[in-house]
Coordinates of C-alpha atoms in Angstrom, one line a residue:
X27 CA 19.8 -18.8 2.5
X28 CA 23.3 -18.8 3.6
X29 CA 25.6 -15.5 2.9
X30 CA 27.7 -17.0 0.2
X31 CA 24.7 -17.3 -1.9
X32 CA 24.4 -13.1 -1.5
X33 CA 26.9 -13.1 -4.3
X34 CA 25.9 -9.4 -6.1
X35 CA 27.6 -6.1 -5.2
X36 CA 25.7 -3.4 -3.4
X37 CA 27.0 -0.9 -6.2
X38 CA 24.5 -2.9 -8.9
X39 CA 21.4 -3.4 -6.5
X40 CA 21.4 0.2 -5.9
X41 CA 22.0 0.8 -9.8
X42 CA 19.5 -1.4 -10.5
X43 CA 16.6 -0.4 -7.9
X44 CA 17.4 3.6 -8.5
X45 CA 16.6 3.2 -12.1
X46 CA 12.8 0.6 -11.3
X47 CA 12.6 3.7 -8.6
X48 CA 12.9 6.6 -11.3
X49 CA 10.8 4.5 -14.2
X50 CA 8.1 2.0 -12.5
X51 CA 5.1 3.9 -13.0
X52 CA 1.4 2.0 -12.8
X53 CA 1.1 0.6 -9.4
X54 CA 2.2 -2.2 -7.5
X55 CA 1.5 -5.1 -10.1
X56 CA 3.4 -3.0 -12.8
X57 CA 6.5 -2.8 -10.4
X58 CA 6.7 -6.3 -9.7
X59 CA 6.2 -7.2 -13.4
X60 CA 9.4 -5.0 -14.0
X61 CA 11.3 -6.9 -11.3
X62 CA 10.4 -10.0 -13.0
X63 CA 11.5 -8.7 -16.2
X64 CA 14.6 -6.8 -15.0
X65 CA 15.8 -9.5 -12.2
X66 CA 14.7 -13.0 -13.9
X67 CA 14.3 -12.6 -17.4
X68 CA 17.0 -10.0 -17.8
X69 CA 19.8 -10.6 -15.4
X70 CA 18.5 -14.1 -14.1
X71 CA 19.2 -13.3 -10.2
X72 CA 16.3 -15.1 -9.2
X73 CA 14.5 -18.0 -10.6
X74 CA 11.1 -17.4 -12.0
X75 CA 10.3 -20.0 -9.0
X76 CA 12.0 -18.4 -6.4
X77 CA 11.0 -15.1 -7.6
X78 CA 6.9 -15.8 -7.3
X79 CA 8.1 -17.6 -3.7
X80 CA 9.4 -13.6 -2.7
X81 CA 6.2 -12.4 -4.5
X82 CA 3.8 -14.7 -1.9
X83 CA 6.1 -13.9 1.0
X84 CA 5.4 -10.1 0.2
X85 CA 2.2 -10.6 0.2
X86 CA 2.3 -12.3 3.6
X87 CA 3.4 -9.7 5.7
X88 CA 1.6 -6.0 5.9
X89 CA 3.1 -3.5 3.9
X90 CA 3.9 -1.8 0.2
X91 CA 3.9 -5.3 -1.3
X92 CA 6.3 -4.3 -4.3
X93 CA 8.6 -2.7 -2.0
X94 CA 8.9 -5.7 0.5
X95 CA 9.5 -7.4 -2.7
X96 CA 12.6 -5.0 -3.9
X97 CA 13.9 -5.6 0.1
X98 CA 13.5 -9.4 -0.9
X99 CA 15.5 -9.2 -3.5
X100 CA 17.9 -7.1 -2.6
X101 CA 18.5 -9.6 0.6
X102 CA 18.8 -12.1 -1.6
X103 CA 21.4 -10.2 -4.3
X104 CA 23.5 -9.0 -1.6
X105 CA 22.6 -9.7 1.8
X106 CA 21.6 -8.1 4.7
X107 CA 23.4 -4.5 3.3
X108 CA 21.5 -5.5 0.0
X109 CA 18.1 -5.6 1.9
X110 CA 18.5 -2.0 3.0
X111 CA 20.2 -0.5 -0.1
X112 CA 17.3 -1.9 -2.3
X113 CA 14.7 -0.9 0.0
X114 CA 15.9 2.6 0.1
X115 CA 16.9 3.3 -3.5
X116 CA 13.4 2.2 -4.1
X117 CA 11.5 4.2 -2.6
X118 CA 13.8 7.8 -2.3
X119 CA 13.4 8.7 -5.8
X120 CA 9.3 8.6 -5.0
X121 CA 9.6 10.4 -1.9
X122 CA 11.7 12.8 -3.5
X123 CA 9.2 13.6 -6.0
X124 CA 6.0 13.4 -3.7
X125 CA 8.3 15.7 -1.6
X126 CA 8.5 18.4 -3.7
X127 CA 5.3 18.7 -4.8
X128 CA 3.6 18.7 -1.2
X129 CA 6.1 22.3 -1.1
X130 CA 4.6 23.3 -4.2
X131 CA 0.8 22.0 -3.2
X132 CA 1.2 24.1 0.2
X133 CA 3.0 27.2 -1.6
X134 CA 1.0 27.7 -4.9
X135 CA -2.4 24.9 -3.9
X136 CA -4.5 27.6 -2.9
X137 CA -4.6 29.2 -6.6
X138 CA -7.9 29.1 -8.1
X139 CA -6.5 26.9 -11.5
X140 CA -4.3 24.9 -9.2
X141 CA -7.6 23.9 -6.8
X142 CA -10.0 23.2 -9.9
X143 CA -7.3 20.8 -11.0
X144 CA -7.2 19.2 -7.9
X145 CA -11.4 19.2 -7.7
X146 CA -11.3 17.5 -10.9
X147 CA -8.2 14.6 -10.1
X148 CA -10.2 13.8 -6.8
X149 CA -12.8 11.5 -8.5
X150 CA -10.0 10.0 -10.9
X151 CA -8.7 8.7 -8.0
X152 CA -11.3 7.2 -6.4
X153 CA -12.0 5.7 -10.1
X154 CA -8.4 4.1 -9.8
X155 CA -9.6 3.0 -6.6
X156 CA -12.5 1.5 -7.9
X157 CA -10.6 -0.2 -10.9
X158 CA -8.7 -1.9 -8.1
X159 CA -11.7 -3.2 -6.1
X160 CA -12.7 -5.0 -9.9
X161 CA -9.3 -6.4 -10.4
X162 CA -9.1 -8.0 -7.0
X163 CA -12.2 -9.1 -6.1
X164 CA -11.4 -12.4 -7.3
X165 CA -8.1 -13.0 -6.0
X166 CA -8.7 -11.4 -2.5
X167 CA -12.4 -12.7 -2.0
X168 CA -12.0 -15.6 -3.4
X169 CA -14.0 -18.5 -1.2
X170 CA -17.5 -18.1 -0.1
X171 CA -16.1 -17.2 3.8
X172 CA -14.1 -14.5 2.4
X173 CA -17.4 -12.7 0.7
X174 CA -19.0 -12.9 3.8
X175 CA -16.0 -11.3 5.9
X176 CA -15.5 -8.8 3.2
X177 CA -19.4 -7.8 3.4
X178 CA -19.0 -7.7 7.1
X179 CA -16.2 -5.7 7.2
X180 CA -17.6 -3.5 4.8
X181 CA -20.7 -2.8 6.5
X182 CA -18.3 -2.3 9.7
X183 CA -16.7 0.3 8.4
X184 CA -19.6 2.2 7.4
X185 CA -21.2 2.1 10.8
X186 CA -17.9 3.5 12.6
X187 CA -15.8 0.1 13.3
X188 CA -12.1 1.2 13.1
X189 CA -9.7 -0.2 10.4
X190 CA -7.8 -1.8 12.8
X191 CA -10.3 -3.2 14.7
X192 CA -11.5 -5.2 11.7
X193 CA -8.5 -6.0 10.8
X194 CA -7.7 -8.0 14.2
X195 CA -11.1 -9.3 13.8
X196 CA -10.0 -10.7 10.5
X197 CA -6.8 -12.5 12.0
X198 CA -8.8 -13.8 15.1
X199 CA -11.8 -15.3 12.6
X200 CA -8.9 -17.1 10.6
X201 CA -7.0 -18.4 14.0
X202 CA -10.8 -19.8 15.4
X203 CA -11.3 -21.3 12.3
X204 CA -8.1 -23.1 11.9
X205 CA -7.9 -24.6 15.5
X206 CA -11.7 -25.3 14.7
X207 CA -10.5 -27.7 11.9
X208 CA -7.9 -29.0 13.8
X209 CA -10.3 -29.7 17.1
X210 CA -8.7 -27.6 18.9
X211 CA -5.4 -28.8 19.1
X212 CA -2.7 -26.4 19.7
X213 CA 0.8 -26.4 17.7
X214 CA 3.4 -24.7 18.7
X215 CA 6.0 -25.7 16.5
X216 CA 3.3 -24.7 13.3
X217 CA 2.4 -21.3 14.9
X218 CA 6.0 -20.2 15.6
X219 CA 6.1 -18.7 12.1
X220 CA 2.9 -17.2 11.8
X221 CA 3.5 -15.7 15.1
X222 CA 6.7 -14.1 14.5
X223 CA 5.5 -12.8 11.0
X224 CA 2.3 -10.9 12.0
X225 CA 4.7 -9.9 15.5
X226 CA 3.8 -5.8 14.4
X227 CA 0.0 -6.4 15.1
X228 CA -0.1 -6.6 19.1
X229 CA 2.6 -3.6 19.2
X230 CA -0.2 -1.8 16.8
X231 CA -3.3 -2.5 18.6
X232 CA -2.0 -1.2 21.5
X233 CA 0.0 2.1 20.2
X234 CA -2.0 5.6 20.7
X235 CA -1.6 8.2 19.0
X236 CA -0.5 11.5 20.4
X237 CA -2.6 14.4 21.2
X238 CA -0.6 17.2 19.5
X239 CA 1.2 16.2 16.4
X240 CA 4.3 16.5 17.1
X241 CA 6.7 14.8 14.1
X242 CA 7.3 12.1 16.9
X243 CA 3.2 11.4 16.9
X244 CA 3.2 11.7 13.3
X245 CA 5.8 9.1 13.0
X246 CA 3.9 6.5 15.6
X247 CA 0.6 7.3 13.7
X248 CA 1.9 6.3 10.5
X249 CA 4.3 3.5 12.0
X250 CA 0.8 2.1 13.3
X251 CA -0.7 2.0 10.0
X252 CA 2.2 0.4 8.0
X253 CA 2.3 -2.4 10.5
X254 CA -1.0 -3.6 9.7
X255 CA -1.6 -2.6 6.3
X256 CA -2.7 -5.6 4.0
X257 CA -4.0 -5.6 0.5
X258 CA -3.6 -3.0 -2.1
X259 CA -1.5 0.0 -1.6
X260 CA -5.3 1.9 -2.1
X261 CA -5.9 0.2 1.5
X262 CA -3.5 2.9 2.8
X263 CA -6.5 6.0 1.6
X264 CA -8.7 3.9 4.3
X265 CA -6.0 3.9 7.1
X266 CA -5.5 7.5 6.2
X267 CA -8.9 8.8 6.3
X268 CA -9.8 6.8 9.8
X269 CA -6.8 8.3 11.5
X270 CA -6.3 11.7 10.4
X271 CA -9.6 12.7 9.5
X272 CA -12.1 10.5 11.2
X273 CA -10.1 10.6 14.6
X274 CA -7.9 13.4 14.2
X275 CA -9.4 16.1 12.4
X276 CA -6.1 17.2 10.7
X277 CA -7.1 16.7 6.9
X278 CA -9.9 16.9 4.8
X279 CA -10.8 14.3 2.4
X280 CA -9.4 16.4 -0.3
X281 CA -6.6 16.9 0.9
X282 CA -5.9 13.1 1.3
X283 CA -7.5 12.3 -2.6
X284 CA -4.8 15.0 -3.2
X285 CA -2.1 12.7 -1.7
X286 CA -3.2 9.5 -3.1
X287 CA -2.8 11.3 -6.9
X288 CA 0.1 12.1 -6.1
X289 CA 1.8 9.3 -4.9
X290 CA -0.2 7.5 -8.1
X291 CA 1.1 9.7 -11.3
X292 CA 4.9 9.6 -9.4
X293 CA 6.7 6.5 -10.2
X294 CA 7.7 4.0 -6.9
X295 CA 5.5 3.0 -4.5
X296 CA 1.8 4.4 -3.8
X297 CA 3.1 4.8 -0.3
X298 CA 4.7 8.0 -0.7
X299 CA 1.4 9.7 -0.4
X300 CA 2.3 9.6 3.1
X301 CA 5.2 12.0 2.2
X302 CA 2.6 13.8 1.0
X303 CA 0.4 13.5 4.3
X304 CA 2.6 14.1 6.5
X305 CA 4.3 17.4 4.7
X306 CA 0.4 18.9 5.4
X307 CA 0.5 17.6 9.3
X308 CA 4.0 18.9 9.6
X309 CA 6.5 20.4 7.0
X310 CA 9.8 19.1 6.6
X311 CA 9.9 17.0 9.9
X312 CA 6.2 15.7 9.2
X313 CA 7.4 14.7 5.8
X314 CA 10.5 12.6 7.2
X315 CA 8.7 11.5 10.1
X316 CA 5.6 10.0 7.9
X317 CA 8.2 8.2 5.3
X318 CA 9.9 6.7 8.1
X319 CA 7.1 5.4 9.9
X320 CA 5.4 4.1 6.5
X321 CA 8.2 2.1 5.6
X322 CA 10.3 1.1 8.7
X323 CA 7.8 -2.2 9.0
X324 CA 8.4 -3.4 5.4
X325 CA 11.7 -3.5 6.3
X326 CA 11.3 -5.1 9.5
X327 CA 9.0 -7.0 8.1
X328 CA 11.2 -8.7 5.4
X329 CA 14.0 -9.2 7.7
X330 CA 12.0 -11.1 10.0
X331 CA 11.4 -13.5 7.3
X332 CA 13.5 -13.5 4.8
X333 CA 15.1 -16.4 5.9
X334 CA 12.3 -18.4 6.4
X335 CA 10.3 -18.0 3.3
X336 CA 9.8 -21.7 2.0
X337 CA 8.1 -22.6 5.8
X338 CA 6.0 -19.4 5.2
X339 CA 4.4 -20.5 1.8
X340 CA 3.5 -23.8 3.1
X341 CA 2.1 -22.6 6.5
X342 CA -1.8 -23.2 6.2
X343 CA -2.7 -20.5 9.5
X344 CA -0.5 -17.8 7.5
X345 CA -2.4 -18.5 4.5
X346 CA -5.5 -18.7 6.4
X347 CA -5.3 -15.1 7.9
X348 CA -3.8 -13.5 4.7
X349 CA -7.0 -15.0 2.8
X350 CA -9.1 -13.4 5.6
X351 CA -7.4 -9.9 5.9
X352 CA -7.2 -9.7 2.0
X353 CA -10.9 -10.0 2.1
X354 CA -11.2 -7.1 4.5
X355 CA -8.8 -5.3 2.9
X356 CA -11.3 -5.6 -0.4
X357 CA -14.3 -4.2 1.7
X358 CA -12.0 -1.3 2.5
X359 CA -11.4 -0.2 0.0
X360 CA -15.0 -0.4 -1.4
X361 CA -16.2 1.3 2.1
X362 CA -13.8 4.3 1.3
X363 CA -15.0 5.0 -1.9
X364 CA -18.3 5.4 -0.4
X365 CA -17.5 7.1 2.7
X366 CA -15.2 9.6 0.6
X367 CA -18.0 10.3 -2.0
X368 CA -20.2 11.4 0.8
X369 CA -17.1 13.2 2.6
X370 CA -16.6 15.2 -0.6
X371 CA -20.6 16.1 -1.8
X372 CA -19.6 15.7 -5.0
X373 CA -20.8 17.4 -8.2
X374 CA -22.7 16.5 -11.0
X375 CA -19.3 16.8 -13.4
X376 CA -17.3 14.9 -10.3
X377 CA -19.9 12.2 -10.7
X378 CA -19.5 12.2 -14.2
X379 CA -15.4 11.9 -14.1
X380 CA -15.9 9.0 -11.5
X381 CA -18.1 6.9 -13.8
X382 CA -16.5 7.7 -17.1
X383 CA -12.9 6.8 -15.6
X384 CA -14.1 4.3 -13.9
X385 CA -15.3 2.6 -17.1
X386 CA -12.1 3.6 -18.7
X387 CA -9.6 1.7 -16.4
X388 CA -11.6 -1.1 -16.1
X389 CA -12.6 -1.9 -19.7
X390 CA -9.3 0.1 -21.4
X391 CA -5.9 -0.5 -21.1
X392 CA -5.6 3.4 -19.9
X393 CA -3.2 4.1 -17.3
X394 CA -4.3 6.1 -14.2
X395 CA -2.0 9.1 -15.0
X396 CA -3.9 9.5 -18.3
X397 CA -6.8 9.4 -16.5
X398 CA -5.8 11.5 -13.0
X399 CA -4.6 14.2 -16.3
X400 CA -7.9 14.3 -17.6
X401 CA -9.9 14.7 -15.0
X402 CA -7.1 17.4 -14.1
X403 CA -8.4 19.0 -17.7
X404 CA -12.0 18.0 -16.8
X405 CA -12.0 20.8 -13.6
X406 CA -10.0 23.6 -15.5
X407 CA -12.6 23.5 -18.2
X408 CA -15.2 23.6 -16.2
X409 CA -13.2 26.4 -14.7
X410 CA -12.9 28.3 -17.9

């Protein structure tokens, strides 16, 4: 897109991204169906063409898929200033709100009403989880090789395989497969894209985390997992759990179902859970540090290919390894439910809140905050 096509002022994309910050509630498929509503049907920046084109670009590149999508359109209402401002007044109302309750969870968590709360809202969460696993199964498992790299990957995870070791598995699978259609002929000028696009993944594979968490470590840590996070935001609860407390040892699994609620009944993106996370690794710094790190490859991300997202749609290797790492990205999320449950020992009333709001959000038009609010009721009654 050439820059006199940016024709919007930065004044109304951060108008208009502030307000979908402060009021889109529900997950990433309720944000983007408020774009679509605000920004096409609404105000018309976009066409409803061009706006599902942004939507499959998002999708493309690892990340918070309805804030890549904000950047998109923010690039494409005002430029490259518009790609930052609609990024950012996106996702700061979230932080700010995840950001004050992480103080609040560290200064008044440890109260007895405040914890059987929280032991109640645990297995909600892992029931929005599971609705999510329903919802997608078809669209991110959807040919027979993606079930079978989804029930791999799911049984890797259980045995110990990292997250990002499957992953990269995942991408290599899809690359052998499509030279192996090809015969093995190599193109250059049709891997240039998908090369540039997934350009995080080597710079992740080889970071390390390190040994003391310093907000620096904290930042590379969750840096690391924002680069190579596909799928649902829920994928992030996996990343979480295998870094910081398979790996690390620096949070309990409650502690992260406690930052996953969170950053679900707060409106934005589910990625401010790691505001959350990184508040409990490291106050003030840790928060900042975490945020940034989270977010800083959406950005990159989307300015790396915003101007090249017509080639991206109709590259087949792209759409070969997002069809591959969206089948992993299924399995884990079902493997974290499981590992999580048996993290957790949960309870015969935990059990109970799983399977009822499970039911709920899958066969109900309940939201999760409704249902992460009763289970919240669910443990003070069985307080009381």
């Amino acid at each position: 897109m050439s820059p006199s096509s940016h024709h919007g002022s930065l004044a109304e994309v951060a108008a208009v991204f502030t307000r979908l910050g402060l009021t889109a509630f529900g997950g990433p498929a309720a944000h983007i169906a408020a774009m679509e509503d605000e920004l096409v049907a609404k105000r018309a920046w976009v066409t409803r063409d061009a706006f599902a084109d942004l939507v499959g670009a998002a999708n493309l590149i690892p990340g918070p898929n309805s804030t890549e999508l904000a950047i998109h359109l923010g690039y494409r209402r005002a430029g490259w200033a518009g790609l930052v401002v609609a990024g950012c007044c996106f996702i700061v109302p979230a932080v700010a709100l995840v950001w004050l309750v992480a103080w609040a969870y560290v200064g008044y968590g440890a109260r007895v009403e405040v914890q059987a709360m929280l032991r109640g809202m645990q297995p909600a969460v892992l029931a929005v989880v599971v609705q999510a696993i329903w919802r997608l199964k078809g669209s991110l498992a959807r040919t027979r090789t993606g079930a079978v790299l989804a029930a791999l990957a799911f049984a890797g995870l259980v045995l110990g395989v990292s997250e990002l070791t499957l992953l990269l598995a995942a991408v290599g699978a899809a690359l052998l497969w499509t030279l192996a259609e090809r015969g093995g002929e190599p193109s250059s000028r049709r891997t240039a894209i998908p090369v540039s696009a997934l350009g995080l993944l080597p710079a992740a594979a080889g970071a390390a985390a390190a040994p003391l968490l310093s907000d620096a470590a904290i930042f590379v840590s969750f840096a690391r997992i924002g680069s190579v996070l596909f799928g649902s935001g829920y994928v992030l609860l996996a990343f979480l759990r295998g870094e910081f407390v398979t790996r690390l040892g620096v949070l309990s699994e409650a502690q992260l179902l406690d930052a996953i609620a969170v950053g679900q009944v707060t409106p934005g993106p589910v990625f401010s859970a790691a505001t959350f996370a990184g508040y409990l690794l490291g106050g003030h710094g840790g928060a900042a540090a975490a945020t940034a790190g989270i977010f800083l490859p959406a950005f990159v991300g989307v300015a790396v290919t915003a101007p090249f997202v017509a080639r991206l749609r109709a590259s087949p290797v792209l759409s070969r390894i997002l069809d591959a790492v969206n089948a992993v990205a299924l399995a884990l999320m079902a493997g974290v439910v499981l590992l999580m449950l048996r993290g957790f020992a949960p309870s015969p009333l935990s059990l109970a809140i799983l399977g009822v709001a499970s039911i709920l959000l899958i066969h109900t038009s309940i939201g999760a905050g409704w249902v992460l609010a009763g289970g919240a009721v669910a443990g003070l009654a069985r307080m009381w």
